Amino acid sequence: MPNPSRPRAAALTTSAVLMAALLAGCGGGSGHGDLTKQKLQWKDCPAPSEAEGGGPSPSPLPGGAKWSCATMLAPLDWAKPKGDTIGIALIRAKADGPAKDRIGSLVFNFGGPGGSGVTTLPAFGEDYAALRTRYDLVSFDPRGVGRSAPVLCESDSQLDTFFQQDATPENTAEQKQLIARTEKFNDACEQRSKKILPHVRTTDAARDMDLMRQVLGDAKLHYFGISYGTELGGVYAHLFPKHVGRAVFDAVVDPTQTPEQGALSQARGFQLALDNFAEDCTSKVEDCPLGDTADDVKNRIAKLLKDLEKKPIPGIYPRQLTQTAATNGIAQSLYSKDFWEYLTEGLEQAYDGDGRVLMLLSDSMNGRSENGEYSNITPANIAINCSDEKPRYTPAYIQSKLPDFRGASPVFGDYLAWGMAGCTDWAVPGAADHPDVHAPGSAPILVVGNTGDPATPYEGARAMVDALGKGVAVELTYKGQGHGAYDSKNKCVQKAVNDYLLTGRTPKPNTVCT
């Protein structure tokens, strides 16, 4: 499963809008001037493209402020800055405080990799109202994502099949099927997106952000990175330490881990979140509808998944809820404690032979809209990860590691272990074992870790602090549940983050919010 950004609204889009996005994303050409001098043409935002997830144009903020969109030209290949260009889609809501108090732009990346910032920022814009008093709120579709030269692979119907496949093979024949299906997907990516595939590394996106800083007119990059956005922010700080302004990393990726270590860490993280869900359900005054004890709840979930491998149940017609889709749906519901009630409902229904709720949750994870169209979050996620990550794992190697993964999580272990096969035959070589985020000389970076985070476990925050280097990071701990801390609405976390971004005052090192 990817490290997704927030759940996205799913709705209709049109092929004409998607075609316009593709033309804008891959047009460009050579012979341009200094891209740092370009003037952005801010206009009313169009409806999101299919690759961005579809839906209506973003609604105005409370008070009537409108969102504006623009396209920034960036080099297709940063090694050839005078060569072909691509368009990077941006969105902005201007600061609403006194002009004299404006600090600059605050650039958001909500993670994935592969999440569309152009659609996500408006969906959560109200959450950042306090920050808009002194900043223009800005986000973007990173290269390969949404409107920014999107990576495209298989058709919607083919993706339905891709997401229904058996992702936890139990014998050689099933392993061969999984690898063949993965190769088919990867081949489609190379055929449809050959031009952009070599140029979607995190280092490329970080260079885009520095160009964005200059085009927006800011001397420093003020930044709010969430999930994978913390890795992108760390790489930016490594490449441009003197350009870092006020920066916050929330839901922190461990930059020191290999893909295998990261997958194993996620297995532990999702299992911890499932443990917490089961404890919460059985500790309430009313009876837990899923079991009498936490172990009972987890055992029934494990049995459900095993049963679904042999015999799927009806999901959203005509699709059935497979073991893979159910595992994906359960994982999606663990990203926020607010989703636990949907997990309870989905499991209750699944025990009665109805897989619709779990399939809806799985569709949300995969970027599938109600009309069957997919955003490009999965193709982009795979393309960026496989371009970044040097290791390539064979089926035999994964098989040898299954005991470790099963020990970390009897529910998610096999699923995450076999997910490591996704890059094995990827067309573009991976860059490194893990990203380099060492950033001596950077301005302070506030690093926020959540003890109950399933996707980016809490230990990653301390690893990021150490990797950034002495004197760079200030760590803040939130003892809570879900992926990320700021949007949990915890007042202690929000005050610490807002104080830093608005005044430059960092909290005391190792502050703990509960």
Short mmCIF file of C-alpha atoms in Angstrom, two decimals:
data_model
loop_
_atom_site.label_atom_id
_atom_site.label_comp_id
_atom_site.label_asym_id
_atom_site.label_seq_id
_atom_site.Cartn_x
_atom_site.Cartn_y
_atom_site.Cartn_z
CA MET A 1 0.00 0.00 0.00
CA PRO A 2 1.29 3.48 -0.66
CA ASN A 3 1.88 6.17 1.94
CA PRO A 4 -1.14 8.01 0.71
CA SER A 5 -2.10 11.58 1.23
CA ARG A 6 -5.49 12.27 2.77
CA PRO A 7 -8.58 10.55 1.39
CA ARG A 8 -9.77 12.35 -1.71
CA ALA A 9 -13.26 13.21 -2.85
CA ALA A 10 -14.31 11.14 -5.86
CA ALA A 11 -16.56 12.51 -8.58
CA LEU A 12 -17.05 12.80 -12.31
CA THR A 13 -14.66 14.45 -14.68
CA THR A 14 -14.54 14.69 -18.46
CA SER A 15 -12.10 13.36 -21.00
CA ALA A 16 -11.76 16.89 -22.37
CA VAL A 17 -10.48 18.21 -19.04
CA LEU A 18 -8.04 15.30 -18.77
CA MET A 19 -6.79 15.88 -22.32
CA ALA A 20 -6.24 19.57 -21.54
CA ALA A 21 -4.23 18.56 -18.48
CA LEU A 22 -2.07 16.18 -20.48
CA LEU A 23 -1.37 18.78 -23.13
CA ALA A 24 -0.46 21.36 -20.49
CA GLY A 25 1.70 18.86 -18.63
CA CYS A 26 3.79 17.59 -21.53
CA GLY A 27 3.80 20.51 -23.95
CA GLY A 28 6.63 22.97 -23.54
CA GLY A 29 9.74 22.89 -25.65
CA SER A 30 13.28 24.13 -25.83
CA GLY A 31 14.58 27.63 -26.34
CA HIS A 32 12.93 29.18 -23.24
CA GLY A 33 14.53 31.93 -21.21
CA ASP A 34 15.42 32.01 -17.52
CA LEU A 35 12.61 30.07 -15.85
CA THR A 36 13.16 31.91 -12.58
CA LYS A 37 11.89 35.07 -14.32
CA GLN A 38 8.58 33.60 -15.54
CA LYS A 39 5.36 35.32 -14.49
CA LEU A 40 2.58 33.04 -13.30
CA GLN A 41 -0.86 33.64 -14.77
CA TRP A 42 -3.23 33.08 -11.86
CA LYS A 43 -6.79 32.25 -12.92
CA ASP A 44 -9.94 30.65 -11.53
CA CYS A 45 -9.30 26.96 -10.92
CA PRO A 46 -10.81 24.45 -13.33
CA ALA A 47 -12.51 21.27 -12.19
CA PRO A 48 -9.92 18.64 -11.20
CA SER A 49 -8.78 16.36 -14.01
CA GLU A 50 -9.35 12.63 -13.88
CA ALA A 51 -5.69 12.19 -12.92
CA GLU A 52 -6.29 14.54 -9.96
CA GLY A 53 -9.33 12.55 -8.85
CA GLY A 54 -12.13 14.50 -10.52
CA GLY A 55 -14.82 16.53 -8.78
CA PRO A 56 -16.02 20.13 -8.92
CA SER A 57 -13.85 23.24 -8.88
CA PRO A 58 -12.72 24.13 -5.36
CA SER A 59 -15.27 26.02 -3.28
CA PRO A 60 -14.39 29.44 -1.86
CA LEU A 61 -13.01 29.58 1.64
CA PRO A 62 -15.19 30.83 4.51
CA GLY A 63 -15.47 34.55 3.99
CA GLY A 64 -15.57 34.17 0.22
CA ALA A 65 -11.87 34.02 -0.64
CA LYS A 66 -11.34 32.15 -3.91
CA TRP A 67 -8.67 29.72 -4.94
CA SER A 68 -6.52 30.58 -7.95
CA CYS A 69 -4.55 28.20 -10.17
CA ALA A 70 -1.51 28.61 -12.40
CA THR A 71 1.04 26.52 -14.28
CA MET A 72 4.77 26.92 -13.67
CA LEU A 73 7.21 25.77 -16.34
CA ALA A 74 10.06 23.55 -15.10
CA PRO A 75 12.77 21.64 -16.95
CA LEU A 76 11.76 18.12 -17.89
CA ASP A 77 15.33 17.08 -17.12
CA TRP A 78 17.12 19.13 -14.49
CA ALA A 79 20.44 17.96 -15.97
CA LYS A 80 19.40 19.88 -19.10
CA PRO A 81 17.83 23.06 -17.69
CA LYS A 82 17.60 24.68 -21.14
CA GLY A 83 15.86 21.68 -22.70
CA ASP A 84 12.21 20.63 -22.84
CA THR A 85 9.82 21.86 -20.16
CA ILE A 86 6.82 20.47 -18.31
CA GLY A 87 4.02 22.27 -16.53
CA ILE A 88 3.75 22.12 -12.72
CA ALA A 89 0.18 22.84 -11.58
CA LEU A 90 -0.14 25.25 -8.62
CA ILE A 91 -3.01 26.44 -6.44
CA ARG A 92 -3.09 29.43 -4.09
CA ALA A 93 -5.26 31.24 -1.58
CA LYS A 94 -3.81 34.66 -0.81
CA ALA A 95 -3.14 35.81 2.74
CA ASP A 96 -6.09 37.56 4.34
CA GLY A 97 -4.21 39.54 7.00
CA PRO A 98 -2.66 43.03 6.75
CA ALA A 99 -0.13 43.30 3.93
CA LYS A 100 2.53 44.50 6.36
CA ASP A 101 2.24 41.23 8.30
CA ARG A 102 2.56 38.91 5.31
CA ILE A 103 5.57 36.57 5.57
CA GLY A 104 5.36 35.01 2.12
CA SER A 105 4.07 31.76 0.63
CA LEU A 106 3.59 28.59 2.68
CA VAL A 107 4.01 25.60 0.36
CA PHE A 108 2.27 22.33 1.26
CA ASN A 109 2.95 18.79 0.17
CA PHE A 110 0.43 16.29 1.53
CA GLY A 111 2.28 13.09 0.73
CA GLY A 112 1.75 9.94 -1.21
CA PRO A 113 3.99 10.15 -3.10
CA GLY A 114 1.42 10.78 -5.78
CA GLY A 115 -1.14 12.90 -3.95
CA SER A 116 -2.50 15.96 -5.75
CA GLY A 117 -1.86 19.09 -3.72
CA VAL A 118 -4.10 21.07 -6.07
CA THR A 119 -7.12 19.03 -4.91
CA THR A 120 -6.04 18.32 -1.33
CA LEU A 121 -5.26 21.85 -0.13
CA PRO A 122 -8.77 23.22 -0.85
CA ALA A 123 -10.32 20.16 0.81
CA PHE A 124 -8.49 21.02 4.04
CA GLY A 125 -8.13 24.76 3.57
CA GLU A 126 -10.23 25.67 6.60
CA ASP A 127 -7.81 23.74 8.83
CA TYR A 128 -5.07 26.25 7.98
CA ALA A 129 -7.09 29.44 8.43
CA ALA A 130 -4.79 30.68 11.20
CA LEU A 131 -1.79 30.34 8.90
CA ARG A 132 -3.46 32.30 6.11
CA THR A 133 -3.33 35.42 8.28
CA ARG A 134 0.36 35.77 7.34
CA TYR A 135 0.92 33.42 4.40
CA ASP A 136 -0.41 32.77 0.95
CA LEU A 137 -1.37 29.09 1.13
CA VAL A 138 0.15 27.28 -1.86
CA SER A 139 0.26 23.69 -3.01
CA PHE A 140 1.03 21.86 -6.22
CA ASP A 141 0.85 18.62 -8.14
CA PRO A 142 4.44 17.32 -8.10
CA ARG A 143 5.86 16.20 -11.43
CA GLY A 144 4.25 12.92 -12.49
CA VAL A 145 1.10 13.71 -10.49
CA GLY A 146 -2.32 15.07 -11.44
CA ARG A 147 -1.95 17.92 -13.94
CA SER A 148 1.85 17.96 -13.80
CA ALA A 149 2.87 15.62 -16.64
CA PRO A 150 1.03 12.70 -14.98
CA VAL A 151 2.40 9.18 -15.07
CA LEU A 152 -0.26 7.03 -16.72
CA CYS A 153 -0.20 3.26 -16.95
CA GLU A 154 -3.22 1.01 -17.32
CA SER A 155 -6.83 1.80 -18.18
CA ASP A 156 -9.53 2.06 -15.52
CA SER A 157 -10.84 -1.45 -16.26
CA GLN A 158 -7.32 -2.86 -16.14
CA LEU A 159 -6.75 -1.11 -12.80
CA ASP A 160 -9.90 -2.77 -11.44
CA THR A 161 -8.24 -6.11 -12.22
CA PHE A 162 -4.89 -4.94 -10.86
CA PHE A 163 -6.38 -4.03 -7.48
CA GLN A 164 -8.36 -7.29 -7.25
CA GLN A 165 -5.34 -9.56 -7.77
CA ASP A 166 -4.10 -11.92 -5.09
CA ALA A 167 -1.37 -9.83 -3.47
CA THR A 168 -0.34 -12.52 -0.96
CA PRO A 169 0.65 -15.61 -2.98
CA GLU A 170 0.86 -18.90 -1.11
CA ASN A 171 2.53 -21.09 -3.73
CA THR A 172 4.80 -20.88 -6.77
CA ALA A 173 1.94 -20.66 -9.26
CA GLU A 174 0.37 -17.72 -7.40
CA GLN A 175 3.77 -16.03 -7.14
CA LYS A 176 4.24 -16.27 -10.90
CA GLN A 177 0.79 -14.78 -11.44
CA LEU A 178 1.56 -11.84 -9.15
CA ILE A 179 4.92 -11.12 -10.79
CA ALA A 180 3.42 -11.43 -14.29
CA ARG A 181 0.63 -9.03 -13.37
CA THR A 182 3.14 -6.58 -11.89
CA GLU A 183 5.28 -6.75 -15.02
CA LYS A 184 2.22 -6.07 -17.15
CA PHE A 185 1.44 -2.96 -15.12
CA ASN A 186 5.04 -1.74 -15.25
CA ASP A 187 5.22 -2.31 -19.01
CA ALA A 188 2.09 -0.19 -19.46
CA CYS A 189 3.73 2.63 -17.47
CA GLU A 190 6.78 2.54 -19.72
CA GLN A 191 4.67 2.50 -22.88
CA ARG A 192 2.38 5.39 -21.90
CA SER A 193 4.77 7.52 -19.83
CA LYS A 194 8.22 6.86 -21.22
CA LYS A 195 9.17 10.54 -21.46
CA ILE A 196 8.42 11.47 -17.84
CA LEU A 197 9.41 8.23 -16.02
CA PRO A 198 13.16 9.04 -15.71
CA HIS A 199 12.40 12.47 -14.25
CA VAL A 200 10.07 11.95 -11.26
CA ARG A 201 12.61 11.41 -8.50
CA THR A 202 12.21 13.28 -5.23
CA THR A 203 15.35 15.25 -6.04
CA ASP A 204 13.61 16.49 -9.21
CA ALA A 205 10.56 17.59 -7.21
CA ALA A 206 12.81 19.33 -4.67
CA ARG A 207 14.46 21.33 -7.47
CA ASP A 208 10.98 22.21 -8.73
CA MET A 209 10.19 23.58 -5.28
CA ASP A 210 13.24 25.81 -5.29
CA LEU A 211 12.23 27.14 -8.69
CA MET A 212 8.73 27.64 -7.26
CA ARG A 213 10.17 29.61 -4.35
CA GLN A 214 11.87 31.99 -6.75
CA VAL A 215 8.90 32.33 -9.09
CA LEU A 216 6.64 33.06 -6.11
CA GLY A 217 9.04 35.82 -5.09
CA ASP A 218 10.23 34.34 -1.78
CA ALA A 219 13.78 34.58 -0.47
CA LYS A 220 13.19 31.45 1.63
CA LEU A 221 10.94 28.41 1.21
CA HIS A 222 8.39 28.24 4.00
CA TYR A 223 7.07 24.70 3.96
CA PHE A 224 4.55 22.31 5.52
CA GLY A 225 5.26 18.68 4.58
CA ILE A 226 3.06 15.76 5.62
CA SER A 227 3.92 12.04 5.27
CA TYR A 228 6.03 11.65 2.09
CA GLY A 229 6.06 15.47 2.12
CA THR A 230 8.52 15.21 5.03
CA GLU A 231 10.90 13.18 2.86
CA LEU A 232 10.54 15.72 0.06
CA GLY A 233 11.18 18.51 2.56
CA GLY A 234 14.23 16.74 3.94
CA VAL A 235 15.68 16.28 0.46
CA TYR A 236 15.01 19.95 -0.27
CA ALA A 237 16.80 20.95 2.94
CA HIS A 238 19.76 18.78 1.95
CA LEU A 239 20.01 20.32 -1.51
CA PHE A 240 19.23 23.92 -0.48
CA PRO A 241 19.90 24.33 3.26
CA LYS A 242 20.40 28.09 2.99
CA HIS A 243 17.01 28.49 1.31
CA VAL A 244 14.98 26.84 4.10
CA GLY A 245 12.64 29.22 5.86
CA ARG A 246 10.15 28.08 8.50
CA ALA A 247 9.43 24.42 7.89
CA VAL A 248 7.22 21.81 9.57
CA PHE A 249 7.41 18.05 9.02
CA ASP A 250 4.33 16.12 10.24
CA ALA A 251 3.79 12.31 10.00
CA VAL A 252 7.48 11.82 9.45
CA VAL A 253 9.05 9.32 7.06
CA ASP A 254 12.18 7.62 8.41
CA PRO A 255 14.83 8.73 5.89
CA THR A 256 17.39 6.19 7.06
CA GLN A 257 15.47 3.06 6.09
CA THR A 258 15.76 0.92 2.99
CA PRO A 259 12.45 0.01 1.27
CA GLU A 260 12.51 -3.34 3.07
CA GLN A 261 13.01 -1.70 6.46
CA GLY A 262 10.29 0.81 5.67
CA ALA A 263 7.81 -1.91 4.70
CA LEU A 264 8.60 -3.87 7.86
CA SER A 265 8.16 -0.71 9.93
CA GLN A 266 4.79 -0.09 8.30
CA ALA A 267 3.73 -3.65 9.10
CA ARG A 268 4.40 -2.93 12.76
CA GLY A 269 2.71 0.46 12.52
CA PHE A 270 -0.51 -0.81 10.96
CA GLN A 271 -0.61 -3.73 13.39
CA LEU A 272 -0.24 -1.29 16.30
CA ALA A 273 -3.10 0.80 14.93
CA LEU A 274 -5.24 -2.33 14.54
CA ASP A 275 -4.39 -3.34 18.10
CA ASN A 276 -5.47 0.10 19.30
CA PHE A 277 -8.70 -0.12 17.29
CA ALA A 278 -9.53 -3.50 18.82
CA GLU A 279 -8.74 -2.31 22.34
CA ASP A 280 -10.89 0.79 21.82
CA CYS A 281 -13.84 -1.23 20.56
CA THR A 282 -13.81 -3.71 23.44
CA SER A 283 -13.12 -1.14 26.18
CA LYS A 284 -16.32 0.83 25.68
CA VAL A 285 -19.37 0.55 27.92
CA GLU A 286 -21.55 -0.88 25.16
CA ASP A 287 -20.74 -4.27 23.69
CA CYS A 288 -18.24 -4.32 20.85
CA PRO A 289 -20.07 -5.83 17.86
CA LEU A 290 -16.83 -7.35 16.57
CA GLY A 291 -15.81 -9.49 19.56
CA ASP A 292 -15.64 -9.79 23.32
CA THR A 293 -11.91 -9.13 23.65
CA ALA A 294 -9.30 -7.35 21.58
CA ASP A 295 -7.74 -10.69 20.63
CA ASP A 296 -11.18 -11.96 19.58
CA VAL A 297 -11.64 -8.92 17.32
CA LYS A 298 -8.25 -9.44 15.64
CA ASN A 299 -8.74 -13.20 15.29
CA ARG A 300 -12.07 -12.67 13.53
CA ILE A 301 -10.45 -10.16 11.16
CA ALA A 302 -7.68 -12.63 10.35
CA LYS A 303 -10.26 -15.37 9.71
CA LEU A 304 -12.28 -13.06 7.46
CA LEU A 305 -9.23 -12.34 5.32
CA LYS A 306 -8.34 -16.02 5.09
CA ASP A 307 -11.92 -16.87 4.08
CA LEU A 308 -11.93 -14.12 1.44
CA GLU A 309 -8.82 -15.55 -0.17
CA LYS A 310 -10.76 -18.74 -0.86
CA LYS A 311 -14.17 -17.19 -1.54
CA PRO A 312 -14.69 -13.44 -2.13
CA ILE A 313 -18.04 -11.89 -1.20
CA PRO A 314 -20.15 -9.33 -3.10
CA GLY A 315 -18.65 -5.86 -2.97
CA ILE A 316 -19.72 -2.99 -5.23
CA TYR A 317 -21.36 -4.60 -8.23
CA PRO A 318 -19.99 -6.15 -10.36
CA ARG A 319 -16.80 -6.33 -8.30
CA GLN A 320 -16.31 -8.70 -5.41
CA LEU A 321 -14.50 -8.04 -2.15
CA THR A 322 -11.29 -10.05 -2.34
CA GLN A 323 -8.75 -10.58 0.41
CA THR A 324 -6.56 -7.90 -1.18
CA ALA A 325 -9.34 -5.31 -1.35
CA ALA A 326 -10.42 -6.04 2.23
CA THR A 327 -6.86 -5.70 3.54
CA ASN A 328 -6.53 -2.42 1.67
CA GLY A 329 -9.84 -1.15 3.07
CA ILE A 330 -8.89 -2.06 6.64
CA ALA A 331 -5.56 -0.25 6.24
CA GLN A 332 -7.29 2.86 4.86
CA SER A 333 -9.59 3.02 7.88
CA LEU A 334 -6.59 3.06 10.24
CA TYR A 335 -5.28 6.36 8.87
CA SER A 336 -7.61 8.30 11.15
CA LYS A 337 -9.48 7.49 14.33
CA ASP A 338 -12.45 9.22 12.70
CA PHE A 339 -12.63 6.25 10.30
CA TRP A 340 -12.81 3.58 13.01
CA GLU A 341 -16.61 3.66 13.02
CA TYR A 342 -16.57 2.88 9.29
CA LEU A 343 -14.21 -0.02 9.90
CA THR A 344 -16.57 -1.39 12.53
CA GLU A 345 -19.52 -1.05 10.15
CA GLY A 346 -17.56 -2.54 7.27
CA LEU A 347 -16.45 -5.56 9.26
CA GLU A 348 -19.96 -6.17 10.63
CA GLN A 349 -21.34 -6.16 7.10
CA ALA A 350 -18.53 -8.33 5.75
CA TYR A 351 -19.22 -10.97 8.40
CA ASP A 352 -22.77 -11.03 7.03
CA GLY A 353 -21.54 -11.39 3.44
CA ASP A 354 -21.71 -7.72 2.36
CA GLY A 355 -18.39 -6.18 1.30
CA ARG A 356 -19.54 -2.76 0.14
CA VAL A 357 -18.15 -0.58 2.95
CA LEU A 358 -14.72 -2.23 2.97
CA MET A 359 -14.60 -1.89 -0.81
CA LEU A 360 -15.47 1.82 -0.58
CA LEU A 361 -12.56 2.24 1.83
CA SER A 362 -10.27 0.35 -0.51
CA ASP A 363 -11.42 2.48 -3.46
CA SER A 364 -10.57 5.60 -1.45
CA MET A 365 -7.05 4.30 -0.89
CA ASN A 366 -6.63 3.53 -4.58
CA GLY A 367 -8.06 6.81 -5.89
CA ARG A 368 -11.12 5.23 -7.56
CA SER A 369 -14.19 7.43 -8.04
CA GLU A 370 -17.76 6.18 -7.91
CA ASN A 371 -17.99 6.12 -11.70
CA GLY A 372 -14.99 3.83 -11.99
CA GLU A 373 -12.35 6.39 -12.96
CA TYR A 374 -9.00 6.36 -11.18
CA SER A 375 -6.75 9.24 -10.24
CA ASN A 376 -3.12 8.62 -11.03
CA ILE A 377 -2.02 8.35 -7.39
CA THR A 378 -1.02 4.69 -7.75
CA PRO A 379 0.97 5.04 -11.00
CA ALA A 380 2.67 8.15 -9.62
CA ASN A 381 3.35 6.48 -6.28
CA ILE A 382 5.00 3.49 -7.92
CA ALA A 383 6.94 5.61 -10.42
CA ILE A 384 8.36 7.95 -7.78
CA ASN A 385 9.17 5.20 -5.30
CA CYS A 386 10.81 2.96 -7.89
CA SER A 387 12.86 5.88 -9.25
CA ASP A 388 14.00 6.81 -5.75
CA GLU A 389 14.69 3.34 -4.34
CA LYS A 390 17.74 1.43 -5.54
CA PRO A 391 17.03 -2.04 -4.08
CA ARG A 392 15.18 -4.56 -6.24
CA TYR A 393 13.69 -7.56 -4.41
CA THR A 394 13.20 -10.97 -6.01
CA PRO A 395 10.36 -13.37 -5.14
CA ALA A 396 12.87 -15.73 -3.53
CA TYR A 397 14.22 -12.96 -1.30
CA ILE A 398 10.71 -11.85 -0.31
CA GLN A 399 9.79 -15.44 0.49
CA SER A 400 12.78 -15.66 2.84
CA LYS A 401 11.64 -12.54 4.69
CA LEU A 402 8.01 -13.57 5.23
CA PRO A 403 8.61 -14.84 8.80
CA ASP A 404 9.89 -11.40 9.81
CA PHE A 405 6.91 -9.66 8.27
CA ARG A 406 4.41 -12.11 9.75
CA GLY A 407 6.01 -11.58 13.14
CA ALA A 408 5.52 -7.84 12.73
CA SER A 409 1.89 -8.22 11.65
CA PRO A 410 -0.19 -11.36 11.13
CA VAL A 411 -2.74 -9.22 9.23
CA PHE A 412 -0.60 -6.92 7.08
CA GLY A 413 2.76 -8.72 7.00
CA ASP A 414 2.40 -10.79 3.82
CA TYR A 415 0.69 -7.93 2.01
CA LEU A 416 3.48 -5.45 2.69
CA ALA A 417 6.23 -7.98 2.07
CA TRP A 418 4.98 -8.89 -1.39
CA GLY A 419 4.47 -5.21 -2.14
CA MET A 420 8.27 -5.00 -2.35
CA ALA A 421 8.11 -6.84 -5.69
CA GLY A 422 6.55 -3.82 -7.38
CA CYS A 423 9.86 -2.28 -8.51
CA THR A 424 11.69 -5.47 -9.48
CA ASP A 425 11.54 -4.90 -13.25
CA TRP A 426 10.93 -1.14 -13.28
CA ALA A 427 12.26 0.59 -16.40
CA VAL A 428 14.21 3.29 -14.51
CA PRO A 429 17.05 2.41 -12.10
CA GLY A 430 16.56 3.47 -8.51
CA ALA A 431 18.68 6.32 -7.17
CA ALA A 432 19.74 5.24 -3.66
CA ASP A 433 19.08 2.92 -0.72
CA HIS A 434 17.47 5.82 1.12
CA PRO A 435 17.26 9.61 0.74
CA ASP A 436 19.96 11.98 1.96
CA VAL A 437 18.45 14.68 4.20
CA HIS A 438 21.58 15.89 5.98
CA ALA A 439 21.14 19.67 6.04
CA PRO A 440 23.84 21.52 8.00
CA GLY A 441 23.18 25.24 8.04
CA SER A 442 19.44 24.93 7.56
CA ALA A 443 17.01 27.07 9.54
CA PRO A 444 15.15 25.21 12.33
CA ILE A 445 12.73 22.52 11.16
CA LEU A 446 9.87 21.49 13.47
CA VAL A 447 9.50 17.68 13.32
CA VAL A 448 6.19 16.31 14.65
CA GLY A 449 5.81 12.61 15.44
CA ASN A 450 2.59 10.79 16.39
CA THR A 451 2.96 7.75 18.66
CA GLY A 452 -0.03 5.96 17.07
CA ASP A 453 0.76 6.67 13.43
CA PRO A 454 0.31 3.50 11.29
CA ALA A 455 1.86 4.62 8.01
CA THR A 456 4.85 6.60 9.28
CA PRO A 457 5.59 5.11 12.69
CA TYR A 458 6.68 7.40 15.48
CA GLU A 459 10.31 6.25 15.45
CA GLY A 460 10.72 7.94 12.07
CA ALA A 461 10.51 11.38 13.68
CA ARG A 462 13.60 10.79 15.83
CA ALA A 463 15.44 9.28 12.85
CA MET A 464 14.63 12.40 10.80
CA VAL A 465 15.85 14.67 13.60
CA ASP A 466 19.16 12.82 13.78
CA ALA A 467 19.56 12.61 9.99
CA LEU A 468 18.97 16.34 9.45
CA GLY A 469 22.00 17.00 11.63
CA LYS A 470 22.88 18.65 14.89
CA GLY A 471 21.10 21.89 15.62
CA VAL A 472 18.62 21.70 12.72
CA ALA A 473 15.48 19.94 13.97
CA VAL A 474 13.23 20.52 16.97
CA GLU A 475 11.14 17.47 17.88
CA LEU A 476 7.51 17.57 19.05
CA THR A 477 5.65 14.42 20.14
CA TYR A 478 1.90 13.88 19.91
CA LYS A 479 0.49 10.93 21.88
CA GLY A 480 -2.45 10.17 19.62
CA GLN A 481 -3.89 8.00 16.87
CA GLY A 482 -3.95 8.28 13.10
CA HIS A 483 -1.66 9.47 10.36
CA GLY A 484 -0.32 12.91 11.25
CA ALA A 485 -0.80 15.24 14.20
CA TYR A 486 -1.81 18.74 13.08
CA ASP A 487 -5.11 17.70 11.52
CA SER A 488 -6.03 15.66 14.60
CA LYS A 489 -7.27 19.05 15.91
CA ASN A 490 -5.12 18.64 19.02
CA LYS A 491 -4.83 22.19 20.36
CA CYS A 492 -1.35 21.68 21.81
CA VAL A 493 0.04 20.50 18.46
CA GLN A 494 -1.71 23.21 16.48
CA LYS A 495 -0.53 25.95 18.84
CA ALA A 496 3.08 24.78 18.63
CA VAL A 497 3.02 24.56 14.84
CA ASN A 498 1.16 27.85 14.39
CA ASP A 499 3.45 29.67 16.81
CA TYR A 500 6.50 28.56 14.89
CA LEU A 501 5.17 29.33 11.43
CA LEU A 502 3.64 32.66 12.46
CA THR A 503 6.24 33.99 14.91
CA GLY A 504 9.37 31.90 14.39
CA ARG A 505 9.31 30.63 17.99
CA THR A 506 9.96 26.90 18.24
CA PRO A 507 8.55 24.86 21.13
CA LYS A 508 10.91 23.59 23.78
CA PRO A 509 12.81 20.53 22.49
CA ASN A 510 11.02 17.22 23.15
CA THR A 511 7.70 18.86 24.00
CA VAL A 512 4.92 16.26 24.37
CA CYS A 513 1.26 16.91 23.48
CA THR A 514 -1.49 14.59 24.69
#
